[in-house]
């Protein structure tokens, strides 16, 4: 691997390890702290609300920096500090710990989402369009392998060590501390990328920068069309987030071990398929592959709705596991294809803000549908919305702008 490709892979591994020590179990941890269905929904919605309100000003802060790499690394470090706060949370009594945990999950997404924005913009500059697909496919393959290993390890620890609810909570505290320490590797590795000095400075500061982008935005028809079509799919994707957790935990009776088994199964299929999707995207183009992967994603909620056992749920992860790896890859590549090079960070912030506004509504909406009907109708509606999103991306493919 070349220098920047190697750094990109190592950076992805550290990120995957830190995230997957804790994130797959956030919903279960909130429930163990006394949370409700709506706490689980807000674990998905609140981070999106925070990101939607903050990404554009933070993107200006990154875009105007002469050293964008350093500012992105600072955001990565701030994100990791929240893990320490989560580790301390169980020591406090007489407060709504589930609500505080949800707030931590929400507000830690501010530096995380901004750091990912900075990383996307930096990668878009470092790698040419020809190199980008291979570089991100390689990163995703190694990241998925790291995610698989950490979830196997955490699943075994969850199975063998805790005996009581308090034991589980203490093990979570250890995971949060480890996530902080491993996450420091993400910060350090990001600083190993080749240095890119930005000499551009926009007179008039951040407001002038946004005005410049807004003035040109109506002319960027490919960007606007992609954003509109992608948002329909994202809304359906986000509707499923709390429903899958609630269905597995409440209806199928999954504990941390089974959550780990299911996550490992999805990761395994993701690892096995990511290279296939990357090669297919190179041969057929991102527009073709994005329709294929989002169609599989649309099938997932409907298949889950008729799944009645945890072993079958683990086996059926072949569908979302295979589809998700390709979807993430081609959504990212497609976004960079239609995003203007000038002020790229600001355009990415507009797109990500729109996605986060959707994500602040979709999980709560789907849980409300569940409360008014039942879990199965909510899952089927999620499948329908995803299918509409898939169709929108297909017709975008057929439309010349």
JSON list of N, CA and C in Angstrom, two decimals, residues 99-172:
[
{"chain": "A", "resi": 99, "resn": "UNK", "atom": "N", "xyz": [-31.31, 9.28, 30.51]},
{"chain": "A", "resi": 99, "resn": "UNK", "atom": "CA", "xyz": [-31.44, 10.54, 29.78]},
{"chain": "A", "resi": 99, "resn": "UNK", "atom": "C", "xyz": [-30.08, 11.22, 29.61]},
{"chain": "A", "resi": 100, "resn": "UNK", "atom": "N", "xyz": [-29.26, 11.19, 30.66]},
{"chain": "A", "resi": 100, "resn": "UNK", "atom": "CA", "xyz": [-27.92, 11.78, 30.56]},
{"chain": "A", "resi": 100, "resn": "UNK", "atom": "C", "xyz": [-27.08, 11.03, 29.53]},
{"chain": "A", "resi": 101, "resn": "UNK", "atom": "N", "xyz": [-27.21, 9.71, 29.51]},
{"chain": "A", "resi": 101, "resn": "UNK", "atom": "CA", "xyz": [-26.47, 8.92, 28.52]},
{"chain": "A", "resi": 101, "resn": "UNK", "atom": "C", "xyz": [-26.90, 9.29, 27.11]},
{"chain": "A", "resi": 102, "resn": "UNK", "atom": "N", "xyz": [-28.21, 9.44, 26.90]},
{"chain": "A", "resi": 102, "resn": "UNK", "atom": "CA", "xyz": [-28.71, 9.83, 25.58]},
{"chain": "A", "resi": 102, "resn": "UNK", "atom": "C", "xyz": [-28.16, 11.21, 25.19]},
{"chain": "A", "resi": 103, "resn": "UNK", "atom": "N", "xyz": [-28.09, 12.13, 26.15]},
{"chain": "A", "resi": 103, "resn": "UNK", "atom": "CA", "xyz": [-27.53, 13.45, 25.88]},
{"chain": "A", "resi": 103, "resn": "UNK", "atom": "C", "xyz": [-26.06, 13.36, 25.49]},
{"chain": "A", "resi": 104, "resn": "UNK", "atom": "N", "xyz": [-25.32, 12.49, 26.19]},
{"chain": "A", "resi": 104, "resn": "UNK", "atom": "CA", "xyz": [-23.90, 12.29, 25.84]},
{"chain": "A", "resi": 104, "resn": "UNK", "atom": "C", "xyz": [-23.76, 11.75, 24.42]},
{"chain": "A", "resi": 105, "resn": "UNK", "atom": "N", "xyz": [-24.57, 10.75, 24.09]},
{"chain": "A", "resi": 105, "resn": "UNK", "atom": "CA", "xyz": [-24.54, 10.18, 22.74]},
{"chain": "A", "resi": 105, "resn": "UNK", "atom": "C", "xyz": [-24.86, 11.26, 21.71]},
{"chain": "A", "resi": 106, "resn": "UNK", "atom": "N", "xyz": [-25.83, 12.11, 22.06]},
{"chain": "A", "resi": 106, "resn": "UNK", "atom": "CA", "xyz": [-26.23, 13.17, 21.13]},
{"chain": "A", "resi": 106, "resn": "UNK", "atom": "C", "xyz": [-25.14, 14.20, 20.91]},
{"chain": "A", "resi": 107, "resn": "UNK", "atom": "N", "xyz": [-24.59, 14.73, 22.00]},
{"chain": "A", "resi": 107, "resn": "UNK", "atom": "CA", "xyz": [-23.65, 15.84, 21.87]},
{"chain": "A", "resi": 107, "resn": "UNK", "atom": "C", "xyz": [-22.26, 15.39, 21.44]},
{"chain": "A", "resi": 108, "resn": "UNK", "atom": "N", "xyz": [-21.92, 14.13, 21.66]},
{"chain": "A", "resi": 108, "resn": "UNK", "atom": "CA", "xyz": [-20.63, 13.66, 21.15]},
{"chain": "A", "resi": 108, "resn": "UNK", "atom": "C", "xyz": [-20.65, 13.57, 19.62]},
{"chain": "A", "resi": 109, "resn": "UNK", "atom": "N", "xyz": [-21.84, 13.59, 19.04]},
{"chain": "A", "resi": 109, "resn": "UNK", "atom": "CA", "xyz": [-21.92, 13.54, 17.59]},
{"chain": "A", "resi": 109, "resn": "UNK", "atom": "C", "xyz": [-21.53, 14.87, 16.95]},
{"chain": "A", "resi": 110, "resn": "UNK", "atom": "N", "xyz": [-21.52, 15.95, 17.73]},
{"chain": "A", "resi": 110, "resn": "UNK", "atom": "CA", "xyz": [-21.10, 17.23, 17.18]},
{"chain": "A", "resi": 110, "resn": "UNK", "atom": "C", "xyz": [-19.65, 17.16, 16.70]},
{"chain": "A", "resi": 111, "resn": "UNK", "atom": "N", "xyz": [-18.68, 16.84, 17.57]},
{"chain": "A", "resi": 111, "resn": "UNK", "atom": "CA", "xyz": [-17.31, 16.72, 17.07]},
{"chain": "A", "resi": 111, "resn": "UNK", "atom": "C", "xyz": [-17.12, 15.53, 16.13]},
{"chain": "A", "resi": 112, "resn": "UNK", "atom": "N", "xyz": [-17.88, 14.44, 16.36]},
{"chain": "A", "resi": 112, "resn": "UNK", "atom": "CA", "xyz": [-17.70, 13.26, 15.50]},
{"chain": "A", "resi": 112, "resn": "UNK", "atom": "C", "xyz": [-18.13, 13.55, 14.06]},
{"chain": "A", "resi": 113, "resn": "UNK", "atom": "N", "xyz": [-19.35, 14.09, 13.90]},
{"chain": "A", "resi": 113, "resn": "UNK", "atom": "CA", "xyz": [-19.85, 14.37, 12.55]},
{"chain": "A", "resi": 113, "resn": "UNK", "atom": "C", "xyz": [-18.97, 15.39, 11.84]},
{"chain": "A", "resi": 114, "resn": "UNK", "atom": "N", "xyz": [-18.51, 16.40, 12.60]},
{"chain": "A", "resi": 114, "resn": "UNK", "atom": "CA", "xyz": [-17.64, 17.41, 12.00]},
{"chain": "A", "resi": 114, "resn": "UNK", "atom": "C", "xyz": [-16.30, 16.81, 11.60]},
{"chain": "A", "resi": 115, "resn": "UNK", "atom": "N", "xyz": [-15.77, 15.91, 12.43]},
{"chain": "A", "resi": 115, "resn": "UNK", "atom": "CA", "xyz": [-14.50, 15.26, 12.11]},
{"chain": "A", "resi": 115, "resn": "UNK", "atom": "C", "xyz": [-14.64, 14.38, 10.87]},
{"chain": "A", "resi": 116, "resn": "UNK", "atom": "N", "xyz": [-15.77, 13.69, 10.74]},
{"chain": "A", "resi": 116, "resn": "UNK", "atom": "CA", "xyz": [-15.99, 12.87, 9.55]},
{"chain": "A", "resi": 116, "resn": "UNK", "atom": "C", "xyz": [-16.12, 13.74, 8.31]},
{"chain": "A", "resi": 117, "resn": "UNK", "atom": "N", "xyz": [-16.71, 14.91, 8.48]},
{"chain": "A", "resi": 117, "resn": "UNK", "atom": "CA", "xyz": [-16.81, 15.86, 7.38]},
{"chain": "A", "resi": 117, "resn": "UNK", "atom": "C", "xyz": [-15.42, 16.31, 6.94]},
{"chain": "A", "resi": 118, "resn": "UNK", "atom": "N", "xyz": [-14.58, 16.64, 7.93]},
{"chain": "A", "resi": 118, "resn": "UNK", "atom": "CA", "xyz": [-13.21, 17.03, 7.63]},
{"chain": "A", "resi": 118, "resn": "UNK", "atom": "C", "xyz": [-12.43, 15.92, 6.96]},
{"chain": "A", "resi": 119, "resn": "UNK", "atom": "N", "xyz": [-12.65, 14.69, 7.45]},
{"chain": "A", "resi": 119, "resn": "UNK", "atom": "CA", "xyz": [-11.96, 13.53, 6.85]},
{"chain": "A", "resi": 119, "resn": "UNK", "atom": "C", "xyz": [-12.41, 13.33, 5.41]},
{"chain": "A", "resi": 120, "resn": "UNK", "atom": "N", "xyz": [-13.71, 13.41, 5.14]},
{"chain": "A", "resi": 120, "resn": "UNK", "atom": "CA", "xyz": [-14.22, 13.24, 3.78]},
{"chain": "A", "resi": 120, "resn": "UNK", "atom": "C", "xyz": [-13.63, 14.27, 2.83]},
{"chain": "A", "resi": 121, "resn": "UNK", "atom": "N", "xyz": [-13.60, 15.52, 3.29]},
{"chain": "A", "resi": 121, "resn": "UNK", "atom": "CA", "xyz": [-13.05, 16.58, 2.45]},
{"chain": "A", "resi": 121, "resn": "UNK", "atom": "C", "xyz": [-11.57, 16.36, 2.19]},
{"chain": "A", "resi": 122, "resn": "UNK", "atom": "N", "xyz": [-10.85, 15.94, 3.23]},
{"chain": "A", "resi": 122, "resn": "UNK", "atom": "CA", "xyz": [-9.41, 15.72, 3.11]},
{"chain": "A", "resi": 122, "resn": "UNK", "atom": "C", "xyz": [-9.12, 14.56, 2.16]},
{"chain": "A", "resi": 123, "resn": "UNK", "atom": "N", "xyz": [-9.89, 13.47, 2.31]},
{"chain": "A", "resi": 123, "resn": "UNK", "atom": "CA", "xyz": [-9.73, 12.31, 1.42]},
{"chain": "A", "resi": 123, "resn": "UNK", "atom": "C", "xyz": [-10.05, 12.69, -0.02]},
{"chain": "A", "resi": 124, "resn": "UNK", "atom": "N", "xyz": [-11.07, 13.53, -0.19]},
{"chain": "A", "resi": 124, "resn": "UNK", "atom": "CA", "xyz": [-11.44, 13.97, -1.53]},
{"chain": "A", "resi": 124, "resn": "UNK", "atom": "C", "xyz": [-10.34, 14.77, -2.20]},
{"chain": "A", "resi": 125, "resn": "UNK", "atom": "N", "xyz": [-9.47, 15.39, -1.38]},
{"chain": "A", "resi": 125, "resn": "UNK", "atom": "CA", "xyz": [-8.36, 16.17, -1.92]},
{"chain": "A", "resi": 125, "resn": "UNK", "atom": "C", "xyz": [-7.12, 15.30, -2.15]},
{"chain": "A", "resi": 126, "resn": "UNK", "atom": "N", "xyz": [-6.85, 14.40, -1.21]},
{"chain": "A", "resi": 126, "resn": "UNK", "atom": "CA", "xyz": [-5.64, 13.57, -1.28]},
{"chain": "A", "resi": 126, "resn": "UNK", "atom": "C", "xyz": [-5.69, 12.58, -2.42]},
{"chain": "A", "resi": 127, "resn": "UNK", "atom": "N", "xyz": [-6.85, 11.91, -2.57]},
{"chain": "A", "resi": 127, "resn": "UNK", "atom": "CA", "xyz": [-6.98, 10.86, -3.58]},
{"chain": "A", "resi": 127, "resn": "UNK", "atom": "C", "xyz": [-7.71, 11.39, -4.81]},
{"chain": "A", "resi": 128, "resn": "UNK", "atom": "N", "xyz": [-7.21, 11.05, -5.97]},
{"chain": "A", "resi": 128, "resn": "UNK", "atom": "CA", "xyz": [-7.88, 11.41, -7.22]},
{"chain": "A", "resi": 128, "resn": "UNK", "atom": "C", "xyz": [-9.14, 10.57, -7.37]},
{"chain": "A", "resi": 129, "resn": "UNK", "atom": "N", "xyz": [-10.08, 10.98, -8.24]},
{"chain": "A", "resi": 129, "resn": "UNK", "atom": "CA", "xyz": [-11.28, 10.16, -8.44]},
{"chain": "A", "resi": 129, "resn": "UNK", "atom": "C", "xyz": [-10.97, 8.72, -8.83]},
{"chain": "A", "resi": 130, "resn": "UNK", "atom": "N", "xyz": [-9.88, 8.51, -9.56]},
{"chain": "A", "resi": 130, "resn": "UNK", "atom": "CA", "xyz": [-9.50, 7.15, -9.97]},
{"chain": "A", "resi": 130, "resn": "UNK", "atom": "C", "xyz": [-9.04, 6.34, -8.77]},
{"chain": "A", "resi": 131, "resn": "UNK", "atom": "N", "xyz": [-8.29, 6.97, -7.86]},
{"chain": "A", "resi": 131, "resn": "UNK", "atom": "CA", "xyz": [-7.75, 6.27, -6.68]},
{"chain": "A", "resi": 131, "resn": "UNK", "atom": "C", "xyz": [-8.78, 6.10, -5.58]},
{"chain": "A", "resi": 132, "resn": "UNK", "atom": "N", "xyz": [-9.77, 6.98, -5.55]},
{"chain": "A", "resi": 132, "resn": "UNK", "atom": "CA", "xyz": [-10.67, 7.10, -4.40]},
{"chain": "A", "resi": 132, "resn": "UNK", "atom": "C", "xyz": [-11.45, 5.82, -4.12]},
{"chain": "A", "resi": 133, "resn": "UNK", "atom": "N", "xyz": [-12.00, 5.21, -5.16]},
{"chain": "A", "resi": 133, "resn": "UNK", "atom": "CA", "xyz": [-12.80, 4.00, -4.97]},
{"chain": "A", "resi": 133, "resn": "UNK", "atom": "C", "xyz": [-11.98, 2.88, -4.36]},
{"chain": "A", "resi": 134, "resn": "UNK", "atom": "N", "xyz": [-10.76, 2.68, -4.88]},
{"chain": "A", "resi": 134, "resn": "UNK", "atom": "CA", "xyz": [-9.89, 1.63, -4.35]},
{"chain": "A", "resi": 134, "resn": "UNK", "atom": "C", "xyz": [-9.49, 1.94, -2.92]},
{"chain": "A", "resi": 135, "resn": "UNK", "atom": "N", "xyz": [-9.11, 3.20, -2.66]},
{"chain": "A", "resi": 135, "resn": "UNK", "atom": "CA", "xyz": [-8.64, 3.58, -1.33]},
{"chain": "A", "resi": 135, "resn": "UNK", "atom": "C", "xyz": [-9.73, 3.40, -0.27]},
{"chain": "A", "resi": 136, "resn": "UNK", "atom": "N", "xyz": [-10.96, 3.82, -0.59]},
{"chain": "A", "resi": 136, "resn": "UNK", "atom": "CA", "xyz": [-12.04, 3.70, 0.38]},
{"chain": "A", "resi": 136, "resn": "UNK", "atom": "C", "xyz": [-12.51, 2.25, 0.50]},
{"chain": "A", "resi": 137, "resn": "UNK", "atom": "N", "xyz": [-12.48, 1.51, -0.60]},
{"chain": "A", "resi": 137, "resn": "UNK", "atom": "CA", "xyz": [-12.82, 0.09, -0.52]},
{"chain": "A", "resi": 137, "resn": "UNK", "atom": "C", "xyz": [-11.85, -0.67, 0.36]},
{"chain": "A", "resi": 138, "resn": "UNK", "atom": "N", "xyz": [-10.56, -0.34, 0.24]},
{"chain": "A", "resi": 138, "resn": "UNK", "atom": "CA", "xyz": [-9.53, -0.96, 1.07]},
{"chain": "A", "resi": 138, "resn": "UNK", "atom": "C", "xyz": [-9.73, -0.60, 2.53]},
{"chain": "A", "resi": 139, "resn": "UNK", "atom": "N", "xyz": [-10.00, 0.67, 2.79]},
{"chain": "A", "resi": 139, "resn": "UNK", "atom": "CA", "xyz": [-10.25, 1.12, 4.16]},
{"chain": "A", "resi": 139, "resn": "UNK", "atom": "C", "xyz": [-11.45, 0.39, 4.76]},
{"chain": "A", "resi": 140, "resn": "UNK", "atom": "N", "xyz": [-12.53, 0.31, 4.00]},
{"chain": "A", "resi": 140, "resn": "UNK", "atom": "CA", "xyz": [-13.74, -0.34, 4.50]},
{"chain": "A", "resi": 140, "resn": "UNK", "atom": "C", "xyz": [-13.52, -1.82, 4.78]},
{"chain": "A", "resi": 141, "resn": "UNK", "atom": "N", "xyz": [-12.74, -2.50, 3.93]},
{"chain": "A", "resi": 141, "resn": "UNK", "atom": "CA", "xyz": [-12.50, -3.92, 4.13]},
{"chain": "A", "resi": 141, "resn": "UNK", "atom": "C", "xyz": [-11.75, -4.17, 5.43]},
{"chain": "A", "resi": 142, "resn": "UNK", "atom": "N", "xyz": [-10.69, -3.42, 5.67]},
{"chain": "A", "resi": 142, "resn": "UNK", "atom": "CA", "xyz": [-9.93, -3.59, 6.91]},
{"chain": "A", "resi": 142, "resn": "UNK", "atom": "C", "xyz": [-10.72, -3.11, 8.12]},
{"chain": "A", "resi": 143, "resn": "UNK", "atom": "N", "xyz": [-11.49, -2.04, 7.96]},
{"chain": "A", "resi": 143, "resn": "UNK", "atom": "CA", "xyz": [-12.31, -1.55, 9.06]},
{"chain": "A", "resi": 143, "resn": "UNK", "atom": "C", "xyz": [-13.37, -2.57, 9.45]},
{"chain": "A", "resi": 144, "resn": "UNK", "atom": "N", "xyz": [-13.98, -3.19, 8.46]},
{"chain": "A", "resi": 144, "resn": "UNK", "atom": "CA", "xyz": [-14.99, -4.22, 8.73]},
{"chain": "A", "resi": 144, "resn": "UNK", "atom": "C", "xyz": [-14.36, -5.42, 9.44]},
{"chain": "A", "resi": 145, "resn": "UNK", "atom": "N", "xyz": [-13.14, -5.77, 9.07]},
{"chain": "A", "resi": 145, "resn": "UNK", "atom": "CA", "xyz": [-12.44, -6.87, 9.75]},
{"chain": "A", "resi": 145, "resn": "UNK", "atom": "C", "xyz": [-12.18, -6.52, 11.20]},
{"chain": "A", "resi": 146, "resn": "UNK", "atom": "N", "xyz": [-11.75, -5.28, 11.46]},
{"chain": "A", "resi": 146, "resn": "UNK", "atom": "CA", "xyz": [-11.52, -4.84, 12.83]},
{"chain": "A", "resi": 146, "resn": "UNK", "atom": "C", "xyz": [-12.81, -4.83, 13.62]},
{"chain": "A", "resi": 147, "resn": "UNK", "atom": "N", "xyz": [-13.88, -4.37, 13.00]},
{"chain": "A", "resi": 147, "resn": "UNK", "atom": "CA", "xyz": [-15.20, -4.34, 13.65]},
{"chain": "A", "resi": 147, "resn": "UNK", "atom": "C", "xyz": [-15.64, -5.75, 14.00]},
{"chain": "A", "resi": 148, "resn": "UNK", "atom": "N", "xyz": [-15.40, -6.69, 13.10]},
{"chain": "A", "resi": 148, "resn": "UNK", "atom": "CA", "xyz": [-15.77, -8.09, 13.33]},
{"chain": "A", "resi": 148, "resn": "UNK", "atom": "C", "xyz": [-15.04, -8.64, 14.55]},
{"chain": "A", "resi": 149, "resn": "UNK", "atom": "N", "xyz": [-13.74, -8.41, 14.61]},
{"chain": "A", "resi": 149, "resn": "UNK", "atom": "CA", "xyz": [-12.94, -8.94, 15.71]},
{"chain": "A", "resi": 149, "resn": "UNK", "atom": "C", "xyz": [-13.36, -8.35, 17.05]},
{"chain": "A", "resi": 150, "resn": "UNK", "atom": "N", "xyz": [-13.59, -7.04, 17.08]},
{"chain": "A", "resi": 150, "resn": "UNK", "atom": "CA", "xyz": [-13.94, -6.42, 18.36]},
{"chain": "A", "resi": 150, "resn": "UNK", "atom": "C", "xyz": [-15.31, -6.86, 18.82]},
{"chain": "A", "resi": 151, "resn": "UNK", "atom": "N", "xyz": [-16.23, -7.11, 17.90]},
{"chain": "A", "resi": 151, "resn": "UNK", "atom": "CA", "xyz": [-17.57, -7.55, 18.31]},
{"chain": "A", "resi": 151, "resn": "UNK", "atom": "C", "xyz": [-17.57, -9.00, 18.76]},
{"chain": "A", "resi": 152, "resn": "UNK", "atom": "N", "xyz": [-16.71, -9.83, 18.16]},
{"chain": "A", "resi": 152, "resn": "UNK", "atom": "CA", "xyz": [-16.56, -11.20, 18.67]},
{"chain": "A", "resi": 152, "resn": "UNK", "atom": "C", "xyz": [-16.03, -11.16, 20.09]},
{"chain": "A", "resi": 153, "resn": "UNK", "atom": "N", "xyz": [-15.02, -10.32, 20.32]},
{"chain": "A", "resi": 153, "resn": "UNK", "atom": "CA", "xyz": [-14.41, -10.23, 21.65]},
{"chain": "A", "resi": 153, "resn": "UNK", "atom": "C", "xyz": [-15.41, -9.70, 22.68]},
{"chain": "A", "resi": 154, "resn": "UNK", "atom": "N", "xyz": [-16.12, -8.62, 22.35]},
{"chain": "A", "resi": 154, "resn": "UNK", "atom": "CA", "xyz": [-17.06, -8.06, 23.31]},
{"chain": "A", "resi": 154, "resn": "UNK", "atom": "C", "xyz": [-18.23, -9.01, 23.57]},
{"chain": "A", "resi": 155, "resn": "UNK", "atom": "N", "xyz": [-18.66, -9.72, 22.54]},
{"chain": "A", "resi": 155, "resn": "UNK", "atom": "CA", "xyz": [-19.74, -10.68, 22.71]},
{"chain": "A", "resi": 155, "resn": "UNK", "atom": "C", "xyz": [-19.36, -11.80, 23.65]},
{"chain": "A", "resi": 156, "resn": "UNK", "atom": "N", "xyz": [-18.14, -12.31, 23.52]},
{"chain": "A", "resi": 156, "resn": "UNK", "atom": "CA", "xyz": [-17.68, -13.37, 24.41]},
{"chain": "A", "resi": 156, "resn": "UNK", "atom": "C", "xyz": [-17.55, -12.87, 25.84]},
{"chain": "A", "resi": 157, "resn": "UNK", "atom": "N", "xyz": [-17.05, -11.65, 26.00]},
{"chain": "A", "resi": 157, "resn": "UNK", "atom": "CA", "xyz": [-16.93, -11.08, 27.34]},
{"chain": "A", "resi": 157, "resn": "UNK", "atom": "C", "xyz": [-18.31, -10.87, 27.97]},
{"chain": "A", "resi": 158, "resn": "UNK", "atom": "N", "xyz": [-19.26, -10.40, 27.18]},
{"chain": "A", "resi": 158, "resn": "UNK", "atom": "CA", "xyz": [-20.63, -10.20, 27.68]},
{"chain": "A", "resi": 158, "resn": "UNK", "atom": "C", "xyz": [-21.27, -11.52, 28.09]},
{"chain": "A", "resi": 159, "resn": "UNK", "atom": "N", "xyz": [-20.92, -12.58, 27.39]},
{"chain": "A", "resi": 159, "resn": "UNK", "atom": "CA", "xyz": [-21.49, -13.90, 27.68]},
{"chain": "A", "resi": 159, "resn": "UNK", "atom": "C", "xyz": [-20.90, -14.51, 28.94]},
{"chain": "A", "resi": 160, "resn": "UNK", "atom": "N", "xyz": [-19.60, -14.33, 29.14]},
{"chain": "A", "resi": 160, "resn": "UNK", "atom": "CA", "xyz": [-18.89, -15.09, 30.17]},
{"chain": "A", "resi": 160, "resn": "UNK", "atom": "C", "xyz": [-18.72, -14.36, 31.50]},
{"chain": "A", "resi": 161, "resn": "UNK", "atom": "N", "xyz": [-18.68, -13.03, 31.49]},
{"chain": "A", "resi": 161, "resn": "UNK", "atom": "CA", "xyz": [-18.32, -12.32, 32.72]},
{"chain": "A", "resi": 161, "resn": "UNK", "atom": "C", "xyz": [-19.52, -11.84, 33.53]},
{"chain": "A", "resi": 162, "resn": "UNK", "atom": "N", "xyz": [-20.43, -11.02, 32.99]},
{"chain": "A", "resi": 162, "resn": "UNK", "atom": "CA", "xyz": [-21.48, -10.42, 33.82]},
{"chain": "A", "resi": 162, "resn": "UNK", "atom": "C", "xyz": [-22.52, -11.45, 34.28]},
{"chain": "A", "resi": 163, "resn": "UNK", "atom": "N", "xyz": [-22.96, -11.30, 35.50]},
{"chain": "A", "resi": 163, "resn": "UNK", "atom": "CA", "xyz": [-24.03, -12.14, 36.04]},
{"chain": "A", "resi": 163, "resn": "UNK", "atom": "C", "xyz": [-25.26, -11.31, 36.43]},
{"chain": "A", "resi": 164, "resn": "UNK", "atom": "N", "xyz": [-25.04, -10.05, 36.76]},
{"chain": "A", "resi": 164, "resn": "UNK", "atom": "CA", "xyz": [-26.13, -9.17, 37.17]},
{"chain": "A", "resi": 164, "resn": "UNK", "atom": "C", "xyz": [-26.14, -7.92, 36.29]},
{"chain": "A", "resi": 165, "resn": "UNK", "atom": "N", "xyz": [-27.19, -7.14, 36.43]},
{"chain": "A", "resi": 165, "resn": "UNK", "atom": "CA", "xyz": [-27.28, -5.89, 35.67]},
{"chain": "A", "resi": 165, "resn": "UNK", "atom": "C", "xyz": [-26.12, -4.97, 36.00]},
{"chain": "A", "resi": 166, "resn": "UNK", "atom": "N", "xyz": [-25.73, -4.93, 37.27]},
{"chain": "A", "resi": 166, "resn": "UNK", "atom": "CA", "xyz": [-24.60, -4.08, 37.69]},
{"chain": "A", "resi": 166, "resn": "UNK", "atom": "C", "xyz": [-23.30, -4.57, 37.06]},
{"chain": "A", "resi": 167, "resn": "UNK", "atom": "N", "xyz": [-23.13, -5.88, 36.94]},
{"chain": "A", "resi": 167, "resn": "UNK", "atom": "CA", "xyz": [-21.94, -6.43, 36.28]},
{"chain": "A", "resi": 167, "resn": "UNK", "atom": "C", "xyz": [-21.85, -5.95, 34.83]},
{"chain": "A", "resi": 168, "resn": "UNK", "atom": "N", "xyz": [-22.99, -5.98, 34.15]},
{"chain": "A", "resi": 168, "resn": "UNK", "atom": "CA", "xyz": [-23.02, -5.51, 32.76]},
{"chain": "A", "resi": 168, "resn": "UNK", "atom": "C", "xyz": [-22.61, -4.04, 32.67]},
{"chain": "A", "resi": 169, "resn": "UNK", "atom": "N", "xyz": [-23.14, -3.23, 33.58]},
{"chain": "A", "resi": 169, "resn": "UNK", "atom": "CA", "xyz": [-22.84, -1.80, 33.56]},
{"chain": "A", "resi": 169, "resn": "UNK", "atom": "C", "xyz": [-21.35, -1.56, 33.80]},
{"chain": "A", "resi": 170, "resn": "UNK", "atom": "N", "xyz": [-20.75, -2.31, 34.72]},
{"chain": "A", "resi": 170, "resn": "UNK", "atom": "CA", "xyz": [-19.32, -2.15, 34.99]},
{"chain": "A", "resi": 170, "resn": "UNK", "atom": "C", "xyz": [-18.47, -2.56, 33.79]},
{"chain": "A", "resi": 171, "resn": "UNK", "atom": "N", "xyz": [-18.90, -3.59, 33.08]},
{"chain": "A", "resi": 171, "resn": "UNK", "atom": "CA", "xyz": [-18.16, -4.00, 31.88]},
{"chain": "A", "resi": 171, "resn": "UNK", "atom": "C", "xyz": [-18.27, -2.92, 30.80]},
{"chain": "A", "resi": 172, "resn": "UNK", "atom": "N", "xyz": [-19.44, -2.32, 30.70]},
{"chain": "A", "resi": 172, "resn": "UNK", "atom": "CA", "xyz": [-19.59, -1.20, 29.76]},
{"chain": "A", "resi": 172, "resn": "UNK", "atom": "C", "xyz": [-18.60, -0.07, 30.10]}
]
